[in-house]
Short mmCIF file of C-alpha atoms and ligand atoms in Angstrom, two decimals:
data_model
loop_
_atom_site.label_atom_id
_atom_site.label_comp_id
_atom_site.label_asym_id
_atom_site.label_seq_id
_atom_site.Cartn_x
_atom_site.Cartn_y
_atom_site.Cartn_z
CA UNK A 17 37.11 39.02 65.65
CA UNK A 18 38.08 40.10 69.18
CA UNK A 19 39.72 37.49 71.41
CA UNK A 20 42.60 37.09 73.86
CA UNK A 21 44.53 33.84 74.19
CA UNK A 22 48.17 33.01 74.90
CA UNK A 23 49.49 32.03 71.48
CA UNK A 24 47.64 31.35 68.23
CA UNK A 25 50.59 29.37 66.85
CA UNK A 26 49.52 26.53 69.19
CA UNK A 27 46.34 26.08 67.15
CA UNK A 28 47.61 23.22 64.95
CA UNK A 29 48.55 21.15 68.01
CA UNK A 30 45.18 21.99 69.56
CA UNK A 31 43.35 20.94 66.38
CA UNK A 32 45.08 17.52 66.35
CA UNK A 33 44.05 16.91 69.96
CA UNK A 34 40.50 18.09 69.23
CA UNK A 35 40.31 15.54 66.39
CA UNK A 36 41.43 12.76 68.76
CA UNK A 37 38.94 13.96 71.38
CA UNK A 38 36.03 13.95 68.90
CA UNK A 39 36.43 10.18 68.54
CA UNK A 40 36.25 9.85 72.34
CA UNK A 41 33.14 12.05 72.63
CA UNK A 42 30.45 9.94 70.91
CA UNK A 43 27.58 11.71 72.67
CA UNK A 44 28.50 15.12 71.31
CA UNK A 45 29.17 13.73 67.82
CA UNK A 46 25.79 11.93 67.78
CA UNK A 47 24.05 15.17 68.79
CA UNK A 48 25.81 16.98 65.92
CA UNK A 49 24.47 14.36 63.50
CA UNK A 50 20.97 14.33 64.97
CA UNK A 51 20.53 18.11 64.69
CA UNK A 52 22.56 18.76 61.52
CA UNK A 53 19.41 19.58 59.52
CA UNK A 54 17.36 21.51 62.09
CA UNK A 55 20.14 23.55 63.80
CA UNK A 56 18.00 24.25 66.88
CA UNK A 57 20.45 26.77 68.35
CA UNK A 58 20.20 29.19 65.40
CA UNK A 59 19.79 32.61 66.96
CA UNK A 60 21.32 31.55 70.27
CA UNK A 61 24.15 33.79 71.48
CA UNK A 62 25.82 31.70 74.14
CA UNK A 63 28.34 33.04 76.66
CA UNK A 64 30.30 30.14 78.08
CA UNK A 65 32.29 30.24 81.32
CA UNK A 66 33.83 26.79 81.63
CA UNK A 67 37.40 25.41 81.78
CA UNK A 68 38.85 26.09 78.29
CA UNK A 69 40.17 22.59 77.60
CA UNK A 70 40.31 20.32 74.55
CA UNK A 71 37.03 18.69 75.63
CA UNK A 72 35.40 22.10 75.94
CA UNK A 73 36.62 22.90 72.42
CA UNK A 74 34.55 19.96 71.15
CA UNK A 75 31.57 21.28 73.15
CA UNK A 76 31.97 24.80 71.72
CA UNK A 77 32.21 23.54 68.14
CA UNK A 78 29.12 21.36 68.70
CA UNK A 79 27.15 24.44 69.84
CA UNK A 80 28.35 26.27 66.71
CA UNK A 81 27.37 23.35 64.44
CA UNK A 82 23.90 23.50 65.98
CA UNK A 83 23.62 27.14 64.90
CA UNK A 84 24.77 29.09 67.96
CA UNK A 85 27.09 32.09 68.12
CA UNK A 86 29.46 31.64 71.04
CA UNK A 87 31.88 33.68 73.19
CA UNK A 88 33.95 31.91 75.83
CA UNK A 89 36.00 32.41 79.00
CA UNK A 90 37.47 29.85 81.37
CA UNK A 91 36.01 29.45 84.87
CA UNK A 92 39.38 29.14 86.60
CA UNK A 93 42.64 31.07 86.29
CA UNK A 94 44.75 27.91 85.84
CA UNK A 95 42.53 25.53 83.88
CA UNK A 96 42.93 26.79 80.31
CA UNK A 97 44.84 24.60 77.88
CA UNK A 98 46.42 27.23 75.67
CA UNK A 99 46.51 25.01 72.57
CA UNK A 100 42.78 24.33 72.94
CA UNK A 101 42.01 28.05 73.28
CA UNK A 102 44.12 28.83 70.21
CA UNK A 103 42.47 26.10 68.10
CA UNK A 104 38.98 27.33 68.99
CA UNK A 105 39.85 30.90 67.99
CA UNK A 106 41.47 29.81 64.72
CA UNK A 107 38.61 27.39 64.00
CA UNK A 108 38.67 24.30 61.75
CA UNK A 109 38.84 26.48 58.58
CA UNK A 110 41.04 29.37 59.69
CA UNK A 111 44.75 30.00 60.12
CA UNK A 112 46.59 31.87 62.87
CA UNK A 113 46.83 34.84 60.46
CA UNK A 114 43.17 34.61 59.54
CA UNK A 115 41.27 33.21 62.54
CA UNK A 116 37.71 32.16 61.73
CA UNK A 117 36.57 30.43 64.89
CA UNK A 118 35.02 31.57 68.15
CA UNK A 119 36.12 34.51 70.36
CA UNK A 120 37.84 33.05 73.43
CA UNK A 121 39.18 35.08 76.36
CA UNK A 122 41.32 32.64 78.36
CA UNK A 123 44.90 31.65 79.04
CA UNK A 124 46.64 29.52 81.63
CA UNK A 125 47.79 31.60 84.59
CA UNK A 126 45.45 34.61 84.56
CA UNK A 127 45.54 37.10 87.42
CA UNK A 128 42.25 37.62 89.23
CA UNK A 129 41.82 40.98 87.46
CA UNK A 130 42.40 39.31 84.10
CA UNK A 131 40.03 36.47 85.00
CA UNK A 132 37.10 38.82 85.68
CA UNK A 133 37.99 40.93 82.64
CA UNK A 134 37.79 37.73 80.51
CA UNK A 135 34.41 36.82 82.03
CA UNK A 136 33.17 40.35 81.27
CA UNK A 137 34.46 40.11 77.66
CA UNK A 138 32.67 36.82 77.11
CA UNK A 139 29.47 38.52 78.32
CA UNK A 140 29.99 41.62 76.15
CA UNK A 141 28.81 41.12 72.57
CA UNK A 142 29.74 43.46 69.75
CA UNK A 143 26.77 45.73 69.14
CA UNK A 144 25.45 44.96 72.61
CA UNK A 145 22.90 42.41 71.41
CA UNK A 146 24.02 39.37 73.35
CA UNK A 147 24.21 37.02 75.10
CA UNK A 148 20.78 35.42 75.27
CA UNK A 149 22.05 32.20 76.91
CA UNK A 150 24.74 31.37 79.50
CA UNK A 151 26.55 28.06 79.83
CA UNK A 152 28.18 28.26 83.25
CA UNK A 153 30.51 26.20 85.44
CA UNK A 154 30.55 27.41 89.04
CA UNK A 155 28.27 30.35 88.35
CA UNK A 156 30.73 33.21 87.85
CA UNK A 157 29.15 34.49 84.61
CA UNK A 158 25.70 34.24 86.22
CA UNK A 159 27.03 36.04 89.30
CA UNK A 160 28.46 38.95 87.32
CA UNK A 161 25.15 39.53 85.51
CA UNK A 162 23.09 39.24 88.70
CA UNK A 163 25.34 41.44 90.85
CA UNK A 164 25.68 43.99 88.03
CA UNK A 165 21.88 44.21 87.62
CA UNK A 166 21.42 44.37 91.41
CA UNK A 167 23.88 47.26 91.82
CA UNK A 168 22.47 49.10 88.82
CA UNK A 169 19.03 48.91 90.43
CA UNK A 170 20.50 50.12 93.74
CA UNK A 171 22.27 52.98 91.94
CA UNK A 172 25.77 52.14 93.26
CA UNK A 173 28.36 49.40 93.50
CA UNK A 174 29.23 48.90 97.20
CA UNK A 175 32.71 49.76 98.47
CA UNK A 176 34.49 46.58 99.59
CA UNK A 177 35.47 46.08 103.23
CA UNK A 178 39.14 45.71 103.93
CA UNK A 179 38.71 42.12 105.14
CA UNK A 180 36.65 41.03 102.11
CA UNK A 181 38.34 38.27 100.07
CA UNK A 182 40.67 39.66 97.37
CA UNK A 183 38.56 38.14 94.62
CA UNK A 184 35.39 39.87 95.80
CA UNK A 185 37.20 43.23 95.68
CA UNK A 186 38.12 42.47 92.05
CA UNK A 187 34.49 41.58 91.19
CA UNK A 188 33.28 44.89 92.65
CA UNK A 189 35.96 46.82 90.77
CA UNK A 190 35.09 45.06 87.50
CA UNK A 191 31.41 45.96 87.97
CA UNK A 192 32.19 49.56 88.98
CA UNK A 193 34.24 50.06 85.81
CA UNK A 194 31.84 48.30 83.44
CA UNK A 195 28.79 50.18 84.76
CA UNK A 196 30.66 53.50 84.46
CA UNK A 197 31.53 52.63 80.83
CA UNK A 198 28.04 51.35 79.87
CA UNK A 199 25.33 52.34 82.34
CA UNK A 200 22.47 49.84 82.47
CA UNK A 201 24.56 47.16 80.74
CA UNK A 202 23.87 44.36 83.22
CA UNK A 203 20.15 45.06 83.59
CA UNK A 204 19.80 44.87 79.80
CA UNK A 205 21.91 41.68 79.69
CA UNK A 206 19.81 40.02 82.41
CA UNK A 207 16.59 40.89 80.50
CA UNK A 208 17.92 39.38 77.28
CA UNK A 209 19.02 36.09 78.81
CA UNK A 210 16.58 33.22 78.30
CA UNK A 211 18.40 30.93 80.70
CA UNK A 212 21.55 29.36 82.07
CA UNK A 213 22.70 25.76 82.13
CA UNK A 214 25.01 25.08 85.09
CA UNK A 215 27.70 22.42 85.12
CA UNK A 216 28.83 21.87 88.71
CA UNK A 217 27.67 21.19 92.28
CA UNK A 218 28.92 24.52 93.62
CA UNK A 219 27.27 26.58 90.84
CA UNK A 220 24.02 24.69 91.34
CA UNK A 221 24.11 25.53 95.08
CA UNK A 222 24.40 29.21 94.18
CA UNK A 223 21.40 28.97 91.81
CA UNK A 224 19.13 27.30 94.39
CA UNK A 225 20.19 29.94 96.96
CA UNK A 226 19.40 32.78 94.56
CA UNK A 227 16.04 31.25 93.69
CA UNK A 228 15.19 30.72 97.38
CA UNK A 229 15.97 34.38 98.08
CA UNK A 230 13.87 35.54 95.12
CA UNK A 231 16.93 36.89 93.33
CA UNK A 232 17.19 34.57 90.34
CA UNK A 233 16.52 36.61 87.19
CA UNK A 234 16.20 33.86 84.57
CA UNK A 235 15.52 30.10 84.51
CA UNK A 236 18.32 27.60 85.03
CA UNK A 237 18.88 23.96 84.22
CA UNK A 238 20.91 22.10 86.80
CA UNK A 239 23.06 19.93 84.53
CA UNK A 240 25.17 18.69 87.44
CA UNK A 241 22.35 16.56 88.83
CA UNK A 242 21.69 14.68 85.63
CA UNK A 243 22.72 11.18 86.66
CA UNK A 244 24.96 10.96 83.60
CA UNK A 245 26.81 14.06 84.86
CA UNK A 246 27.43 13.92 88.62
CA UNK A 247 27.55 10.13 88.93
CA UNK A 248 30.10 9.97 86.08
CA UNK A 249 32.12 13.18 85.68
CA UNK A 250 32.35 13.99 89.40
CA UNK A 251 33.17 10.39 90.31
CA UNK A 252 34.93 8.62 87.44
CA UNK A 253 36.38 11.86 86.09
CA UNK A 254 37.99 12.72 89.42
CA UNK A 255 39.06 9.09 89.85
CA UNK A 256 41.19 9.68 86.76
CA UNK A 257 42.31 13.27 87.15
CA UNK A 258 43.12 13.47 90.87
CA UNK A 259 46.01 11.04 90.35
CA UNK A 260 47.05 12.82 87.17
CA UNK A 261 47.28 16.09 89.10
CA UNK A 262 49.30 14.53 91.93
CA UNK A 263 51.69 12.79 89.54
CA UNK A 264 52.37 15.72 87.27
CA UNK A 265 52.80 18.08 90.21
CA UNK A 266 54.94 15.94 92.51
CA UNK A 267 55.55 12.47 91.03
CA UNK A 268 55.55 11.19 94.60
CA UNK A 269 54.89 7.45 95.03
CA UNK A 270 51.33 7.20 96.31
CA UNK A 271 51.48 3.51 97.32
CA UNK A 272 51.95 3.09 101.07
CA UNK A 273 51.22 6.74 101.83
CA UNK A 274 48.36 7.87 104.05
CA UNK A 275 45.95 10.00 102.02
CA UNK A 276 43.07 11.98 103.53
CA UNK A 277 40.03 12.79 101.40
CA UNK A 278 37.79 15.46 102.92
CA UNK A 279 34.22 14.93 101.72
CA UNK A 280 32.76 11.63 100.47
CA UNK A 281 30.27 12.96 97.93
CA UNK A 282 30.59 12.08 94.24
CA UNK A 283 34.00 13.74 93.85
CA UNK A 284 35.34 12.36 97.15
CA UNK A 285 34.23 8.82 96.21
CA UNK A 286 36.19 9.02 92.95
CA UNK A 287 39.28 10.43 94.66
CA UNK A 288 39.27 7.87 97.48
CA UNK A 289 38.93 4.99 95.03
CA UNK A 290 41.79 6.28 92.88
CA UNK A 291 44.14 6.80 95.82
CA UNK A 292 43.33 3.33 97.16
CA UNK A 293 43.94 1.96 93.67
CA UNK A 294 47.46 3.35 93.85
CA UNK A 295 48.01 1.59 97.17
CA UNK A 296 47.50 4.50 99.52
CA UNK A 297 45.86 3.95 102.90
CA UNK A 298 42.87 6.29 102.54
CA UNK A 299 41.15 8.10 105.38
CA UNK A 300 37.89 9.98 104.82
CA UNK A 301 36.42 12.94 106.73
CA UNK A 302 32.69 13.68 106.50
CA UNK A 303 29.99 15.69 108.25
CA UNK A 304 27.07 13.73 106.78
CA UNK A 305 26.33 10.47 108.63
CA UNK A 306 25.07 8.81 105.44
CA UNK A 307 28.23 9.56 103.46
CA UNK A 308 30.37 8.68 106.50
CA UNK A 309 28.63 5.30 106.74
CA UNK A 310 29.09 4.75 103.00
CA UNK A 311 32.82 5.45 103.34
CA UNK A 312 33.10 3.09 106.29
CA UNK A 313 31.30 0.31 104.41
CA UNK A 314 33.48 0.93 101.38
CA UNK A 315 36.34 0.05 103.71
CA UNK A 316 37.82 3.44 104.56
CA UNK A 317 38.71 4.69 108.02
CA UNK A 318 36.50 7.70 108.76
CA UNK A 319 37.74 10.18 111.30
CA UNK A 320 38.29 13.90 111.83
CA UNK A 321 41.04 15.92 110.23
CA UNK A 322 42.33 16.87 113.70
CA UNK A 323 43.05 13.18 114.39
CA UNK A 324 45.26 12.64 111.35
CA UNK A 325 46.58 16.05 110.39
CA UNK A 326 50.02 15.36 111.86
CA UNK A 327 50.51 11.91 110.39
CA UNK A 328 49.00 11.84 106.88
CA UNK A 329 51.06 12.42 103.72
CA UNK A 330 48.47 13.65 101.20
CA UNK A 331 45.37 15.79 101.79
CA UNK A 332 42.68 16.33 99.15
CA UNK A 333 39.61 18.50 99.81
CA UNK A 334 36.45 17.60 97.87
CA UNK A 335 33.64 19.22 99.86
CA UNK A 336 32.44 22.33 97.99
CA UNK A 337 32.58 23.90 101.48
CA UNK A 338 35.05 26.46 102.85
CA UNK A 339 37.78 26.50 105.48
CA UNK A 340 38.21 22.72 105.45
CA UNK A 341 42.00 22.86 105.86
CA UNK A 342 42.97 25.87 107.97
CA UNK A 343 46.36 27.56 108.28
CA UNK A 344 46.66 26.00 111.72
CA UNK A 345 46.10 22.52 110.25
CA UNK A 346 48.80 23.14 107.65
CA UNK A 347 51.27 24.33 110.29
CA UNK A 348 50.80 21.00 112.10
CA UNK A 349 51.32 18.78 109.04
CA UNK A 350 54.44 16.68 108.64
CA UNK A 351 57.39 17.69 106.50
CA UNK A 352 56.53 17.75 102.78
CA UNK A 353 52.91 16.75 103.25
CA UNK A 354 51.02 17.43 100.00
CA UNK A 355 47.90 19.58 100.13
CA UNK A 356 45.49 19.89 97.21
CA UNK A 357 41.89 20.87 96.57
CA UNK A 358 39.67 19.35 93.88
CA UNK A 359 36.48 21.24 94.85
CA UNK A 360 35.35 24.12 92.66
CA UNK A 361 36.56 27.12 94.66
CA UNK A 362 39.92 27.77 96.31
CA UNK A 363 38.48 28.60 99.75
CA UNK A 364 38.45 24.94 100.87
CA UNK A 365 42.05 25.55 101.90
CA UNK A 366 42.82 28.76 103.82
CA UNK A 367 45.56 30.04 101.53
CA UNK A 368 45.15 33.63 102.74
CA UNK A 369 45.68 32.47 106.35
CA UNK A 370 48.71 30.39 105.34
CA UNK A 371 50.37 33.40 103.69
CA UNK A 372 49.82 35.44 106.84
CA UNK A 373 51.74 33.09 109.18
CA UNK A 374 54.65 35.21 110.51
CA UNK A 375 57.96 34.10 109.00
CA UNK A 376 56.44 31.71 106.42
CA UNK A 377 58.24 31.49 103.06
CA UNK A 378 56.80 30.47 99.70
CA UNK A 379 59.22 28.70 97.37
CA UNK A 380 57.88 28.20 93.87
CA UNK A 381 58.99 24.77 92.60
CA UNK A 382 57.31 25.10 89.18
CA UNK A 383 54.06 26.55 87.88
CA UNK A 384 51.19 25.50 90.18
CA UNK A 385 53.47 23.79 92.71
CA UNK A 386 54.68 25.69 95.80
CA UNK A 387 56.62 24.64 98.84
CA UNK A 388 55.57 26.64 101.90
CA UNK A 389 58.38 26.68 104.48
CA UNK A 390 57.40 27.33 108.10
CA UNK A 391 59.67 29.27 110.47
CA UNK A 392 60.77 25.99 112.16
CA UNK A 393 62.13 24.76 108.80
CA UNK A 394 59.54 22.12 107.96
CA UNK A 395 57.46 22.60 104.83
CA UNK A 396 54.35 21.49 102.97
CA UNK A 397 53.67 21.30 99.23
CA UNK A 398 50.54 23.11 98.04
CA UNK A 399 49.09 22.31 94.61
CA UNK A 400 47.67 24.96 92.24
CA UNK A 401 47.60 27.60 94.99
CA UNK A 402 44.62 25.77 96.49
CA UNK A 403 42.59 25.88 93.27
CA UNK A 404 41.25 22.71 91.69
CA UNK A 405 44.40 20.65 91.33
CA UNK A 406 43.17 18.26 88.63
CA UNK A 407 42.77 21.15 86.20
CA UNK A 408 45.56 23.35 87.58
CA UNK A 409 48.29 20.69 87.73
CA UNK A 410 46.96 18.37 85.00
CA UNK A 411 44.41 18.50 82.19
CA UNK A 412 41.19 17.70 84.06
CA UNK A 413 38.88 14.90 83.07
CA UNK A 414 39.38 12.87 79.90
CA UNK A 415 37.16 13.23 76.86
CA UNK A 416 34.91 10.20 77.24
CA UNK A 417 33.50 11.21 80.62
CA UNK A 418 33.19 14.85 79.53
CA UNK A 419 31.18 13.69 76.53
CA UNK A 420 28.49 12.61 79.00
CA UNK A 421 28.55 15.93 80.85
CA UNK A 422 28.62 18.06 77.73
CA UNK A 423 25.90 16.10 75.91
CA UNK A 424 23.70 17.03 78.88
CA UNK A 425 24.84 20.64 78.50
CA UNK A 426 23.94 20.79 74.80
CA UNK A 427 20.55 19.14 75.37
CA UNK A 428 19.89 21.60 78.23
CA UNK A 429 20.83 24.57 76.02
CA UNK A 430 18.45 23.35 73.28
CA UNK A 431 15.71 22.79 75.86
CA UNK A 432 15.94 26.28 77.44
CA UNK A 433 16.51 28.11 74.17
CA UNK A 434 13.74 26.45 72.15
CA UNK A 435 11.14 25.94 74.91
CA UNK A 436 11.71 29.10 76.95
CA UNK A 437 8.02 29.53 77.76
CA UNK A 438 7.89 26.09 79.42
CA UNK A 439 10.48 27.25 81.97
CA UNK A 440 9.37 30.10 84.27
CA UNK A 441 12.19 31.44 86.48
CA UNK A 442 13.36 28.49 88.60
CA UNK A 443 15.96 25.72 88.69
CA UNK A 444 15.15 22.55 86.71
CA UNK A 445 16.71 19.20 85.93
CA UNK A 446 16.53 17.45 82.58
CA UNK A 447 13.84 14.77 82.37
CA UNK A 448 15.00 11.22 82.94
CA UNK A 449 14.42 10.04 79.38
CA UNK A 450 17.08 12.55 78.24
CA UNK A 451 19.46 11.35 80.96
CA UNK A 452 18.96 7.79 79.69
CA UNK A 453 19.49 9.03 76.13
CA UNK A 454 22.89 10.47 77.10
CA UNK A 455 23.93 7.13 78.61
CA UNK A 456 22.64 5.23 75.58
CA UNK A 457 24.80 7.35 73.26
CA UNK A 458 27.92 6.14 75.09
CA UNK A 459 27.24 2.39 75.20
CA UNK A 460 28.37 1.29 71.74
CA UNK A 461 31.81 2.84 72.14
CA UNK A 462 32.38 0.61 75.18
CA UNK A 463 30.95 -2.52 73.55
CA UNK A 464 28.01 -2.63 75.95
CA UNK A 465 25.13 -4.93 74.95
CA UNK A 466 21.91 -3.86 76.62
CA UNK A 467 19.26 -6.41 77.57
CA UNK A 468 15.84 -5.58 76.15
CA UNK A 469 12.79 -5.81 78.40
CA UNK A 470 9.98 -8.05 77.19
CA UNK A 471 6.51 -6.53 77.10
CA UNK A 472 5.49 -8.74 80.03
CA UNK A 473 8.57 -7.77 82.07
CA UNK A 474 7.94 -4.08 81.41
CA UNK A 475 4.37 -4.43 82.59
CA UNK A 476 5.47 -6.43 85.64
CA UNK A 477 7.84 -3.70 86.86
CA UNK A 478 5.56 -0.92 85.65
CA UNK A 479 7.77 0.86 83.10
CA UNK A 480 7.62 1.57 79.39
CA UNK A 481 9.73 -0.76 77.23
CA UNK A 482 11.57 2.33 75.92
CA UNK A 483 12.09 3.82 79.42
CA UNK A 484 12.44 5.78 81.59
CA UNK A 485 13.36 2.77 83.70
CA UNK A 486 13.54 4.39 87.12
CA UNK A 487 11.43 6.84 89.11
CA UNK A 488 12.90 10.32 89.67
CA UNK A 489 13.75 9.52 93.29
CA UNK A 490 15.96 6.54 92.37
CA UNK A 491 19.55 7.23 93.46
CA UNK A 492 21.79 4.95 91.36
P1 LIG B 517 28.78 16.54 97.06
O1 LIG B 517 27.82 17.47 97.69
O2 LIG B 517 28.31 15.28 96.43
O3 LIG B 517 29.93 16.13 98.09
C1 LIG B 517 30.54 16.98 99.00
C2 LIG B 517 30.64 16.24 100.31
O4 LIG B 517 31.42 17.01 101.24
C3 LIG B 517 29.28 16.00 100.96
O5 LIG B 517 29.08 14.62 101.19
C4 LIG B 517 29.35 16.79 102.27
O6 LIG B 517 28.64 16.16 103.33
C5 LIG B 517 30.85 16.84 102.52
N1 LIG B 517 31.28 17.95 103.39
C6 LIG B 517 30.78 19.21 103.49
N2 LIG B 517 31.43 19.92 104.44
C7 LIG B 517 32.38 19.09 104.94
C8 LIG B 517 33.37 19.24 105.94
N3 LIG B 517 33.48 20.37 106.66
N4 LIG B 517 34.19 18.19 106.20
C9 LIG B 517 34.05 17.01 105.53
N5 LIG B 517 33.12 16.81 104.57
C10 LIG B 517 32.29 17.84 104.29
O7 LIG B 517 29.57 17.42 95.96
P2 LIG B 517 30.49 16.87 94.77
O8 LIG B 517 29.65 16.71 93.56
O9 LIG B 517 31.28 15.74 95.27
O10 LIG B 517 31.40 18.15 94.50
C11 LIG B 517 32.35 18.60 95.45
C12 LIG B 517 33.05 19.83 94.87
O11 LIG B 517 33.80 19.46 93.72
C13 LIG B 517 32.13 20.93 94.40
O12 LIG B 517 32.73 22.18 94.65
C14 LIG B 517 32.02 20.69 92.92
O13 LIG B 517 31.61 21.86 92.24
C15 LIG B 517 33.43 20.29 92.60
N6 LIG B 517 33.66 19.50 91.40
C16 LIG B 517 34.95 19.52 90.92
C17 LIG B 517 35.30 18.80 89.82
C18 LIG B 517 36.71 18.86 89.30
O14 LIG B 517 36.96 18.38 88.20
N7 LIG B 517 37.64 19.38 90.03
C19 LIG B 517 34.31 17.95 89.10
C20 LIG B 517 33.01 17.95 89.72
C21 LIG B 517 32.71 18.69 90.82
#
């Protein structure tokens, strides 16, 4: 088996944590039981590009139990938990000397070149007969296949411009090399793929853009917008892990501090609530009047970053947009202000611009924590080099919330793989009855007792006794 992880001797520790996580992931375990006989993913060759954590290990092993063959990479250079990666490679029945699990290409602290090499490896199946499915988080695996096929059709990979972002240069170089090694590789891969299931807001944006421009090559299920994903993982998950990231990185007392949350979508709502819970005075920035009004009515001051950049102590970006905190903003911040991003990509904070300030000095405090010292002597603390700080500085979301997200993922994989002809190229969401099913699978573990509709009540509000209980446009 080919694989590349940090250290297989961490597998036993990883396995113990996976066993604890399984108990906290009732949705995934129920799906394993439900499909144990039919194994609907037999024949599926799934390339996964999603943070290689303990929770993801339970997802991967669920896909395998349902019959799939799997290869995996992380979707961020800092988010891999090395013990999880090792345990997945070794597998439940293997040993570090005789690994019997799943090929994983991921370790904590990859360079950008290594990151794209790992993504390419996860997409490169021995014998060249896979993948036929992608499970993506942020869309990097999907991007590599699409750009590769596009450049193969054009007959050349473009030469990067000098001012292109570093990462884009690495993507182009990865494609140039892979196409030289195996001409036509990406066109063949794109043809083989039945579909992709996408985990996050930012990846879903990319898919809708590609579809709008007529560039999407295979169907996609938008997992993010299942209610049991974005209204849970993005919100309650970040409510947990934003604080975890801040504490592990800095251990600064949050109570009494002024914290700015940029963006009051699902992630921003979770972050703001968590910071307020710790006693911070939270200020929100927004561009959308609806979200701004929500923040105001939830009791937060809503203003512009310019107004508070010199006085706040903690800044968290949660927009999925770019250039939210500029180098100029950071230069104006007070001494030892903390700057972190929890959105998917690192361009919410202008790290390249910060590094270019004449005379600026970067002092590494510990992995994923840097003090940037300005020429006048004052400094700021930047978390995870501007990459998502909850996974870079801590361990991301806990198992229970990820069980909701990943149960949606598995159901979406089954749906696209087994009913491919029902999904012409396009971007789809799972039907509401499946969303409700995911929620239902998580109620018992929390001791929730659901009220049952009477027949008369169901008729009165115009729904089936067994659901779905809400129309598609309902917003929760
Ligand atoms: P969302 O679309 O619900 O919220 C983003 C909000 O930012 C919107 O309300 C938008 O109006 C606002 N916004 C956009 N530009 C802005 C600007 N210039 N200034 C202030 N506000 C601005 O998206 P969601 O689901 O909250 O996701 C946000 C990001 O977090 C995405 O990149 C997503 O992929 C990522 N994400 C990260 C997770 C993690 O564990 N770190 C978990 C889930 C999502």
